[in-house]
Amino acid sequence: MAQNKMIKAQQSTTLICTVGGSYEPIVCAIQSTSPDFVCFICSVDDPATGNKGSYQQIEGRGNVIKQVFSDIKPTLPNILVQMSLTEEQYTILYVEPDNIDDICSKISQWLRERDPLTERFIADYTGGTKSMSAALVVVALDDEHIGLQLVTGSRNNLVKVASGSETVVPAAIEASRLQRRQHDALSVWSRYAYAEAADLLTKIPSPRDTHQRGQLQRALDISLAFSAWDRFDHHLAEKILLRYRNKLGNTHSELYNILGKLNQEGPAQEPMRLLDLYRNAQRRAATHRYDDAIARLYRLTEWAGQWLLRERANISTDNVAEDKIPPGLQLSRNREGNFQAGLFSTWELLAHYGDQSVRDFWVKNKNHLLNHLQTRNYSILAHGFTPLNESAWLQFLDWVDSQLLPVLFITLNGNKKYKIKNLPRQLPEYYQYYD
């Protein structure tokens, strides 16, 4: 803390100001801020008329400024002379006055060469064209190190502030800056990067306004909740989201219903976890992590068989009774001496003990499943060294969608105790939890 105070005390003040046709706002800004350095953003000469750009107000020779706009001739020297600025105390950025991209680029490039640890930046957007002012505001909103101000005063008309009434006031930008940074942080939800969103949100300074602070906290908490959900920590996800049930329960009740089934012991818990794993696999594929996605489909295929075997025949794959092993099916023993069934053997058992729908499924899909398992085995996450691609994912996914899930839903829809009629929704791709 002491070191931060020392750095702040050593900071010099740099004023960045847009320059137009009026000199009063520039002079007022310099007099009010007493900067150690000034960056003047000035327009270049007009290519059509050849009229001089606003840089004339800064470095034009002789009398170049009209004290009163109606004066016939200029009677005042440039602003450097009026403010007694030396060559070491200023720089000029020459910009196209109506090209926001050009102006933003040149300001940003200049700022990259400065040191925010030793300089305190103040941006004054009063002068210049609308594009020049807009560009400076855009840059300032994106940079926490820049304060924003304007010169205002009493007005006789909508053209300009009355001469002599100028005063410098800070611009109210905290809400706008918060909104921009929060929007940028939450935009990564589009690729289900909830943990990254939470990390970005924690780096946003806490706003003074109570409502804004609450909105930021909510965005952080909900990002953390979906991050937990995405890594299968359903209890933590529910714990966080329950804080907001009064606000979100009516419009987002499905979230709470799904989490309730995922966390509450009962008939619906395991099948809902199976379907949640399916959605998780889709999220991995959406970010092109196909090895991860296919590994999840493999686990889904294995787990679905295990669950169906317990539901249909009351057989647990980690302890298959010897008298339950059909002729011709060979199972190995585990360390405890119990017969155990792997993925393929699990489905062989299901075909033997299940109903006709399962037997038909197995006859039709036995070889297809072997092909998908072979593809999965090529993955570095299994037994191989080949990165899996989108084509492998789409083939496996198509099989799961058209063959595996229908078999699963025959059981789910055949018994009301599961209370699962359809796939749960995918986790959200955009933030929608405002007041």
Short mmCIF file of C-alpha atoms in Angstrom, two decimals:
data_model
loop_
_atom_site.label_atom_id
_atom_site.label_comp_id
_atom_site.label_asym_id
_atom_site.label_seq_id
_atom_site.Cartn_x
_atom_site.Cartn_y
_atom_site.Cartn_z
CA MET A 1 0.00 0.00 0.00
CA ALA A 2 2.82 2.39 0.90
CA GLN A 3 4.52 1.66 -2.41
CA ASN A 4 1.29 2.40 -4.32
CA LYS A 5 0.94 5.74 -2.51
CA MET A 6 4.55 6.58 -3.37
CA ILE A 7 3.97 5.79 -7.05
CA LYS A 8 0.82 7.91 -7.06
CA ALA A 9 2.63 10.80 -5.41
CA GLN A 10 5.35 10.67 -8.07
CA GLN A 11 2.91 10.71 -10.98
CA SER A 12 3.01 13.63 -13.36
CA THR A 13 -0.16 14.95 -14.97
CA THR A 14 -0.70 14.59 -18.70
CA LEU A 15 -3.59 16.38 -20.38
CA ILE A 16 -4.96 15.00 -23.64
CA CYS A 17 -7.25 17.44 -25.40
CA THR A 18 -9.01 17.69 -28.73
CA VAL A 19 -8.46 21.02 -30.48
CA GLY A 20 -11.02 22.75 -32.66
CA GLY A 21 -11.70 26.33 -33.66
CA SER A 22 -12.13 27.81 -30.18
CA TYR A 23 -9.12 28.45 -28.01
CA GLU A 24 -10.97 29.18 -24.73
CA PRO A 25 -11.74 25.53 -23.80
CA ILE A 26 -8.11 24.52 -24.35
CA VAL A 27 -6.76 27.40 -22.28
CA CYS A 28 -9.32 26.73 -19.55
CA ALA A 29 -8.43 23.02 -19.44
CA ILE A 30 -4.70 23.76 -19.17
CA GLN A 31 -5.20 26.41 -16.50
CA SER A 32 -7.46 24.13 -14.45
CA THR A 33 -5.36 20.97 -14.57
CA SER A 34 -1.86 22.52 -14.55
CA PRO A 35 -0.47 19.59 -16.54
CA ASP A 36 3.19 18.65 -16.77
CA PHE A 37 2.64 17.56 -20.36
CA VAL A 38 -0.06 18.19 -22.97
CA CYS A 39 -1.02 16.03 -25.93
CA PHE A 40 -2.93 18.13 -28.46
CA ILE A 41 -5.14 16.21 -30.90
CA CYS A 42 -5.40 18.44 -33.95
CA SER A 43 -6.99 18.20 -37.36
CA VAL A 44 -4.90 18.17 -40.53
CA ASP A 45 -5.45 20.61 -43.40
CA ASP A 46 -8.72 20.18 -45.27
CA PRO A 47 -7.89 18.34 -48.53
CA ALA A 48 -10.74 20.00 -50.44
CA THR A 49 -10.36 23.66 -49.50
CA GLY A 50 -6.78 23.72 -48.28
CA ASN A 51 -7.89 25.44 -45.07
CA LYS A 52 -5.45 24.98 -42.22
CA GLY A 53 -6.17 22.40 -39.57
CA SER A 54 -6.65 23.15 -35.89
CA TYR A 55 -2.92 22.61 -35.28
CA GLN A 56 -2.61 26.30 -36.27
CA GLN A 57 -4.03 27.18 -32.84
CA ILE A 58 -1.13 25.33 -31.25
CA GLU A 59 1.91 26.09 -33.38
CA GLY A 60 0.90 28.78 -35.87
CA ARG A 61 3.30 31.71 -36.07
CA GLY A 62 2.38 35.26 -35.13
CA ASN A 63 -1.16 36.13 -34.21
CA VAL A 64 -3.29 33.17 -35.28
CA ILE A 65 -6.25 33.27 -32.86
CA LYS A 66 -9.21 35.62 -32.83
CA GLN A 67 -9.97 36.70 -29.29
CA VAL A 68 -13.57 37.20 -30.39
CA PHE A 69 -14.90 35.14 -33.27
CA SER A 70 -16.32 38.24 -34.98
CA ASP A 71 -12.90 39.94 -35.06
CA ILE A 72 -11.69 40.68 -38.58
CA LYS A 73 -8.14 39.58 -37.88
CA PRO A 74 -6.45 37.33 -35.30
CA THR A 75 -5.11 39.26 -32.34
CA LEU A 76 -3.70 36.49 -30.12
CA PRO A 77 -0.67 34.19 -30.45
CA ASN A 78 -0.92 30.42 -30.43
CA ILE A 79 -1.83 28.48 -27.29
CA LEU A 80 1.77 27.39 -26.67
CA VAL A 81 2.75 31.03 -26.30
CA GLN A 82 -0.29 31.92 -24.22
CA MET A 83 0.37 29.02 -21.82
CA SER A 84 4.19 29.32 -21.91
CA LEU A 85 4.64 25.68 -22.93
CA THR A 86 8.12 24.57 -24.00
CA GLU A 87 8.92 21.94 -26.64
CA GLU A 88 9.44 19.35 -23.90
CA GLN A 89 5.96 19.92 -22.52
CA TYR A 90 3.74 19.02 -25.46
CA THR A 91 3.17 16.89 -28.51
CA ILE A 92 0.69 17.13 -31.38
CA LEU A 93 -1.21 14.23 -32.92
CA TYR A 94 -2.33 15.12 -36.44
CA VAL A 95 -5.60 13.35 -37.26
CA GLU A 96 -8.26 13.22 -39.95
CA PRO A 97 -11.01 15.22 -38.22
CA ASP A 98 -13.93 12.99 -39.27
CA ASN A 99 -12.24 9.58 -39.19
CA ILE A 100 -12.89 7.98 -35.81
CA ASP A 101 -10.74 4.93 -36.60
CA ASP A 102 -7.77 7.12 -37.50
CA ILE A 103 -8.16 9.24 -34.38
CA CYS A 104 -8.61 6.27 -32.01
CA SER A 105 -5.65 4.48 -33.56
CA LYS A 106 -3.29 7.44 -33.19
CA ILE A 107 -4.33 8.18 -29.61
CA SER A 108 -4.03 4.53 -28.61
CA GLN A 109 -0.65 4.15 -30.29
CA TRP A 110 0.64 7.24 -28.49
CA LEU A 111 -0.69 5.97 -25.14
CA ARG A 112 1.08 2.63 -25.59
CA GLU A 113 4.36 4.53 -25.49
CA ARG A 114 3.49 6.20 -22.17
CA ASP A 115 3.78 4.84 -18.63
CA PRO A 116 0.55 4.86 -16.58
CA LEU A 117 2.56 4.20 -13.42
CA THR A 118 4.31 7.55 -13.69
CA GLU A 119 1.66 9.58 -15.52
CA ARG A 120 -1.88 10.55 -14.55
CA PHE A 121 -3.89 11.02 -17.73
CA ILE A 122 -6.77 13.48 -18.07
CA ALA A 123 -8.70 13.56 -21.34
CA ASP A 124 -10.63 16.71 -22.24
CA TYR A 125 -12.97 16.21 -25.18
CA THR A 126 -14.48 19.71 -25.35
CA GLY A 127 -12.78 20.98 -28.51
CA GLY A 128 -12.50 19.61 -32.02
CA THR A 129 -14.98 17.92 -34.31
CA LYS A 130 -17.63 15.56 -33.01
CA SER A 131 -15.58 12.65 -34.35
CA MET A 132 -12.47 13.84 -32.52
CA SER A 133 -14.40 14.15 -29.26
CA ALA A 134 -16.10 10.79 -29.75
CA ALA A 135 -12.80 9.05 -30.46
CA LEU A 136 -11.15 10.47 -27.35
CA VAL A 137 -14.12 9.38 -25.22
CA VAL A 138 -14.00 5.87 -26.70
CA VAL A 139 -10.31 5.52 -25.88
CA ALA A 140 -10.83 6.91 -22.38
CA LEU A 141 -13.73 4.57 -21.63
CA ASP A 142 -11.55 1.59 -22.49
CA ASP A 143 -8.63 2.70 -20.30
CA GLU A 144 -9.04 2.84 -16.53
CA HIS A 145 -5.95 5.04 -16.29
CA ILE A 146 -7.63 7.95 -18.07
CA GLY A 147 -9.89 10.43 -16.35
CA LEU A 148 -12.39 12.28 -18.51
CA GLN A 149 -13.43 15.92 -18.28
CA LEU A 150 -15.04 18.67 -20.32
CA VAL A 151 -15.22 22.43 -20.29
CA THR A 152 -18.73 23.77 -19.88
CA GLY A 153 -20.45 26.97 -18.83
CA SER A 154 -23.47 29.16 -19.45
CA ARG A 155 -24.96 29.23 -22.95
CA ASN A 156 -26.71 31.92 -24.92
CA ASN A 157 -27.27 29.43 -27.75
CA LEU A 158 -26.57 25.86 -28.80
CA VAL A 159 -23.38 26.76 -30.66
CA LYS A 160 -20.89 27.33 -27.85
CA VAL A 161 -20.44 28.21 -24.21
CA ALA A 162 -20.42 31.93 -23.50
CA SER A 163 -16.88 33.31 -23.45
CA GLY A 164 -15.62 33.88 -19.91
CA SER A 165 -18.05 31.43 -18.29
CA GLU A 166 -15.92 28.33 -18.94
CA THR A 167 -15.37 25.87 -16.13
CA VAL A 168 -13.91 22.34 -16.06
CA VAL A 169 -16.08 19.50 -14.76
CA PRO A 170 -15.36 15.76 -14.57
CA ALA A 171 -17.42 13.63 -16.93
CA ALA A 172 -19.70 11.03 -15.35
CA ILE A 173 -18.42 7.84 -16.96
CA GLU A 174 -18.34 5.23 -14.19
CA ALA A 175 -21.58 3.58 -15.30
CA SER A 176 -20.60 3.61 -18.99
CA ARG A 177 -17.14 2.27 -18.25
CA LEU A 178 -18.59 -0.45 -16.03
CA GLN A 179 -21.12 -1.42 -18.69
CA ARG A 180 -18.43 -1.69 -21.38
CA ARG A 181 -16.08 -3.75 -19.24
CA GLN A 182 -18.87 -5.95 -17.95
CA HIS A 183 -20.13 -6.51 -21.50
CA ASP A 184 -16.63 -7.48 -22.66
CA ALA A 185 -16.21 -9.87 -19.73
CA LEU A 186 -19.58 -11.52 -20.26
CA SER A 187 -19.12 -11.83 -24.02
CA VAL A 188 -16.98 -14.94 -23.43
CA TRP A 189 -20.14 -16.75 -22.35
CA SER A 190 -20.64 -17.25 -26.10
CA ARG A 191 -18.04 -20.02 -25.84
CA TYR A 192 -19.19 -21.16 -22.39
CA ALA A 193 -16.06 -19.67 -20.78
CA TYR A 194 -17.77 -18.92 -17.49
CA ALA A 195 -14.60 -19.18 -15.40
CA GLU A 196 -12.84 -16.72 -17.69
CA ALA A 197 -15.80 -14.35 -17.41
CA ALA A 198 -15.63 -14.53 -13.62
CA ASP A 199 -11.90 -13.82 -13.69
CA LEU A 200 -12.44 -10.76 -15.90
CA LEU A 201 -15.28 -9.50 -13.72
CA THR A 202 -13.16 -9.68 -10.57
CA LYS A 203 -10.71 -7.28 -12.21
CA ILE A 204 -13.35 -4.57 -12.65
CA PRO A 205 -13.12 -1.94 -9.89
CA SER A 206 -16.14 -2.04 -7.62
CA PRO A 207 -18.42 0.89 -8.52
CA ARG A 208 -19.55 3.39 -5.92
CA ASP A 209 -23.18 3.23 -6.99
CA THR A 210 -25.05 0.58 -4.98
CA HIS A 211 -27.19 -0.62 -7.89
CA GLN A 212 -24.22 -0.89 -10.25
CA ARG A 213 -22.25 -2.74 -7.59
CA GLY A 214 -25.12 -5.18 -7.18
CA GLN A 215 -25.31 -5.81 -10.94
CA LEU A 216 -21.57 -6.51 -11.06
CA GLN A 217 -21.77 -8.88 -8.10
CA ARG A 218 -24.68 -10.74 -9.66
CA ALA A 219 -22.83 -11.16 -12.95
CA LEU A 220 -19.80 -12.48 -11.06
CA ASP A 221 -21.82 -14.89 -8.93
CA ILE A 222 -23.80 -16.31 -11.84
CA SER A 223 -20.62 -16.73 -13.88
CA LEU A 224 -19.11 -18.63 -10.95
CA ALA A 225 -22.26 -20.74 -10.69
CA PHE A 226 -22.17 -21.80 -14.33
CA SER A 227 -18.42 -22.35 -14.11
CA ALA A 228 -19.10 -24.79 -11.26
CA TRP A 229 -21.90 -26.41 -13.27
CA ASP A 230 -19.63 -26.75 -16.29
CA ARG A 231 -17.12 -28.73 -14.22
CA PHE A 232 -19.86 -30.93 -12.71
CA ASP A 233 -19.88 -29.22 -9.30
CA HIS A 234 -23.66 -29.08 -9.27
CA HIS A 235 -23.93 -28.54 -5.52
CA LEU A 236 -21.86 -25.35 -5.66
CA ALA A 237 -23.78 -24.15 -8.72
CA GLU A 238 -27.09 -24.60 -6.92
CA LYS A 239 -25.78 -23.00 -3.72
CA ILE A 240 -24.81 -19.84 -5.61
CA LEU A 241 -27.91 -19.64 -7.79
CA LEU A 242 -30.24 -20.12 -4.82
CA ARG A 243 -29.13 -16.67 -3.61
CA TYR A 244 -30.92 -15.22 -6.63
CA ARG A 245 -34.02 -17.38 -6.67
CA ASN A 246 -36.28 -14.50 -5.64
CA LYS A 247 -35.12 -12.50 -8.66
CA LEU A 248 -34.63 -15.29 -11.21
CA GLY A 249 -36.96 -18.06 -10.10
CA ASN A 250 -39.99 -16.94 -12.09
CA THR A 251 -38.21 -16.37 -15.40
CA HIS A 252 -35.53 -19.06 -15.11
CA SER A 253 -37.32 -21.78 -13.17
CA GLU A 254 -35.97 -24.51 -15.45
CA LEU A 255 -32.44 -23.89 -14.16
CA TYR A 256 -33.54 -24.59 -10.61
CA ASN A 257 -35.58 -27.64 -11.65
CA ILE A 258 -32.60 -29.19 -13.44
CA LEU A 259 -30.22 -28.48 -10.56
CA GLY A 260 -32.75 -29.94 -8.14
CA LYS A 261 -32.78 -33.22 -10.07
CA LEU A 262 -28.98 -33.22 -10.40
CA ASN A 263 -28.45 -32.79 -6.67
CA GLN A 264 -31.38 -34.49 -4.98
CA GLU A 265 -31.09 -38.23 -4.45
CA GLY A 266 -33.89 -40.02 -6.21
CA PRO A 267 -34.89 -41.76 -9.44
CA ALA A 268 -34.23 -38.67 -11.58
CA GLN A 269 -30.73 -37.87 -10.33
CA GLU A 270 -28.64 -40.32 -12.33
CA PRO A 271 -30.45 -40.00 -15.68
CA MET A 272 -30.34 -36.20 -15.37
CA ARG A 273 -26.60 -36.44 -14.78
CA LEU A 274 -26.33 -38.54 -17.93
CA LEU A 275 -28.11 -35.86 -19.93
CA ASP A 276 -26.02 -33.15 -18.27
CA LEU A 277 -22.90 -35.00 -19.41
CA TYR A 278 -24.29 -34.99 -22.96
CA ARG A 279 -24.74 -31.21 -22.84
CA ASN A 280 -21.24 -30.85 -21.40
CA ALA A 281 -19.83 -32.79 -24.36
CA GLN A 282 -21.57 -30.40 -26.74
CA ARG A 283 -20.00 -27.43 -24.96
CA ARG A 284 -16.53 -28.93 -25.36
CA ALA A 285 -17.15 -29.46 -29.06
CA ALA A 286 -18.39 -25.87 -29.42
CA THR A 287 -14.87 -24.73 -28.48
CA HIS A 288 -13.28 -27.29 -30.85
CA ARG A 289 -12.02 -29.50 -28.02
CA TYR A 290 -13.01 -32.67 -29.80
CA ASP A 291 -10.87 -35.07 -27.78
CA ASP A 292 -12.58 -33.84 -24.62
CA ALA A 293 -16.00 -33.97 -26.27
CA ILE A 294 -15.58 -37.51 -27.59
CA ALA A 295 -14.21 -38.70 -24.24
CA ARG A 296 -17.47 -37.47 -22.71
CA LEU A 297 -19.58 -39.28 -25.30
CA TYR A 298 -17.63 -42.46 -24.57
CA ARG A 299 -18.35 -42.04 -20.87
CA LEU A 300 -21.99 -41.30 -21.66
CA THR A 301 -22.30 -44.52 -23.68
CA GLU A 302 -20.69 -46.52 -20.88
CA TRP A 303 -22.67 -44.87 -18.09
CA ALA A 304 -25.99 -45.11 -19.93
CA GLY A 305 -25.46 -48.85 -20.28
CA GLN A 306 -24.57 -49.18 -16.60
CA TRP A 307 -27.66 -47.26 -15.51
CA LEU A 308 -30.01 -49.12 -17.84
CA LEU A 309 -28.61 -52.46 -16.67
CA ARG A 310 -29.31 -51.58 -13.04
CA GLU A 311 -32.78 -50.27 -13.88
CA ARG A 312 -33.77 -53.13 -16.19
CA ALA A 313 -32.05 -56.12 -14.56
CA ASN A 314 -30.79 -54.94 -11.16
CA ILE A 315 -27.23 -55.80 -12.21
CA SER A 316 -24.27 -53.65 -11.17
CA THR A 317 -21.38 -53.78 -13.63
CA ASP A 318 -18.74 -53.74 -10.88
CA ASN A 319 -20.18 -56.89 -9.27
CA VAL A 320 -21.95 -59.18 -11.73
CA ALA A 321 -23.21 -62.37 -10.13
CA GLU A 322 -21.76 -65.42 -11.86
CA ASP A 323 -25.19 -66.88 -12.50
CA LYS A 324 -26.14 -63.67 -14.31
CA ILE A 325 -23.40 -64.05 -16.92
CA PRO A 326 -24.96 -65.36 -20.16
CA PRO A 327 -23.28 -68.30 -21.93
CA GLY A 328 -20.50 -67.14 -24.24
CA LEU A 329 -19.90 -63.82 -22.44
CA GLN A 330 -16.56 -63.70 -20.66
CA LEU A 331 -16.03 -61.22 -17.83
CA SER A 332 -12.81 -60.58 -15.92
CA ARG A 333 -12.56 -60.34 -12.16
CA ASN A 334 -11.48 -57.21 -10.31
CA ARG A 335 -9.13 -57.08 -7.32
CA GLU A 336 -11.93 -58.08 -4.98
CA GLY A 337 -12.63 -61.14 -7.10
CA ASN A 338 -15.93 -59.83 -8.42
CA PHE A 339 -16.88 -60.16 -12.06
CA GLN A 340 -16.99 -56.75 -13.73
CA ALA A 341 -18.30 -55.64 -17.12
CA GLY A 342 -16.69 -53.07 -19.37
CA LEU A 343 -18.58 -50.91 -21.82
CA PHE A 344 -19.08 -53.50 -24.53
CA SER A 345 -19.89 -56.31 -22.09
CA THR A 346 -22.40 -54.05 -20.36
CA TRP A 347 -24.38 -53.69 -23.56
CA GLU A 348 -24.11 -57.44 -24.19
CA LEU A 349 -25.70 -58.00 -20.79
CA LEU A 350 -28.38 -55.42 -21.60
CA ALA A 351 -29.18 -57.16 -24.87
CA HIS A 352 -29.64 -60.40 -22.93
CA TYR A 353 -31.71 -59.03 -20.04
CA GLY A 354 -33.39 -56.03 -21.65
CA ASP A 355 -36.59 -55.84 -23.63
CA GLN A 356 -36.98 -56.10 -27.39
CA SER A 357 -36.12 -52.43 -27.95
CA VAL A 358 -32.70 -52.91 -26.35
CA ARG A 359 -32.07 -56.14 -28.26
CA ASP A 360 -33.00 -54.46 -31.53
CA PHE A 361 -30.73 -51.55 -30.65
CA TRP A 362 -27.81 -53.88 -29.98
CA VAL A 363 -28.23 -55.92 -33.15
CA LYS A 364 -28.34 -52.73 -35.20
CA ASN A 365 -25.57 -50.82 -33.43
CA LYS A 366 -23.03 -53.34 -32.20
CA ASN A 367 -20.62 -52.78 -35.09
CA HIS A 368 -21.28 -49.02 -35.18
CA LEU A 369 -20.34 -48.79 -31.52
CA LEU A 370 -17.14 -50.74 -32.16
CA ASN A 371 -16.18 -48.21 -34.84
CA HIS A 372 -16.79 -45.26 -32.52
CA LEU A 373 -14.84 -46.89 -29.72
CA GLN A 374 -11.95 -47.50 -32.08
CA THR A 375 -11.97 -43.81 -33.05
CA ARG A 376 -12.00 -42.82 -29.41
CA ASN A 377 -9.05 -45.13 -28.72
CA TYR A 378 -6.94 -43.13 -31.18
CA SER A 379 -7.25 -40.11 -28.90
CA ILE A 380 -4.38 -39.10 -26.64
CA LEU A 381 -6.97 -39.12 -23.85
CA ALA A 382 -7.44 -42.85 -24.40
CA HIS A 383 -4.70 -45.07 -25.88
CA GLY A 384 -3.41 -43.22 -28.93
CA PHE A 385 -1.69 -40.07 -30.07
CA THR A 386 -4.00 -38.75 -32.80
CA PRO A 387 -5.90 -35.50 -32.18
CA LEU A 388 -9.55 -36.09 -32.97
CA ASN A 389 -11.28 -33.74 -35.39
CA GLU A 390 -14.74 -32.35 -35.99
CA SER A 391 -15.65 -35.15 -38.38
CA ALA A 392 -15.03 -37.80 -35.72
CA TRP A 393 -17.09 -35.80 -33.25
CA LEU A 394 -20.02 -35.33 -35.63
CA GLN A 395 -20.14 -39.03 -36.49
CA PHE A 396 -20.16 -40.07 -32.84
CA LEU A 397 -22.67 -37.33 -31.96
CA ASP A 398 -25.01 -38.39 -34.77
CA TRP A 399 -24.97 -41.94 -33.43
CA VAL A 400 -25.70 -40.77 -29.89
CA ASP A 401 -28.55 -38.52 -31.08
CA SER A 402 -30.18 -41.04 -33.40
CA GLN A 403 -29.54 -44.30 -31.53
CA LEU A 404 -28.39 -44.02 -27.92
CA LEU A 405 -30.62 -41.22 -26.63
CA PRO A 406 -33.85 -42.77 -28.03
CA VAL A 407 -33.10 -46.00 -26.14
CA LEU A 408 -32.46 -43.99 -23.00
CA PHE A 409 -35.71 -42.06 -23.36
CA ILE A 410 -37.74 -45.25 -23.85
CA THR A 411 -36.96 -46.01 -20.21
CA LEU A 412 -37.32 -42.40 -19.03
CA ASN A 413 -40.68 -41.86 -20.72
CA GLY A 414 -41.91 -45.29 -19.70
CA ASN A 415 -41.95 -44.50 -16.00
CA LYS A 416 -43.32 -41.35 -14.38
CA LYS A 417 -40.92 -41.63 -11.44
CA TYR A 418 -38.09 -40.11 -13.49
CA LYS A 419 -40.01 -36.92 -14.34
CA ILE A 420 -37.76 -36.34 -17.36
CA LYS A 421 -39.53 -35.97 -20.69
CA ASN A 422 -36.94 -34.12 -22.75
CA LEU A 423 -33.32 -33.11 -22.88
CA PRO A 424 -32.48 -30.27 -20.49
CA ARG A 425 -31.59 -26.96 -22.09
CA GLN A 426 -27.99 -26.18 -22.86
CA LEU A 427 -26.31 -23.76 -20.47
CA PRO A 428 -26.68 -20.15 -21.65
CA GLU A 429 -24.45 -18.60 -24.30
CA TYR A 430 -25.23 -15.04 -23.30
CA TYR A 431 -25.90 -13.22 -20.06
CA GLN A 432 -29.57 -12.44 -19.49
CA TYR A 433 -29.87 -12.00 -15.74
CA TYR A 434 -30.43 -8.27 -15.40
CA ASP A 435 -33.25 -6.67 -13.43
#
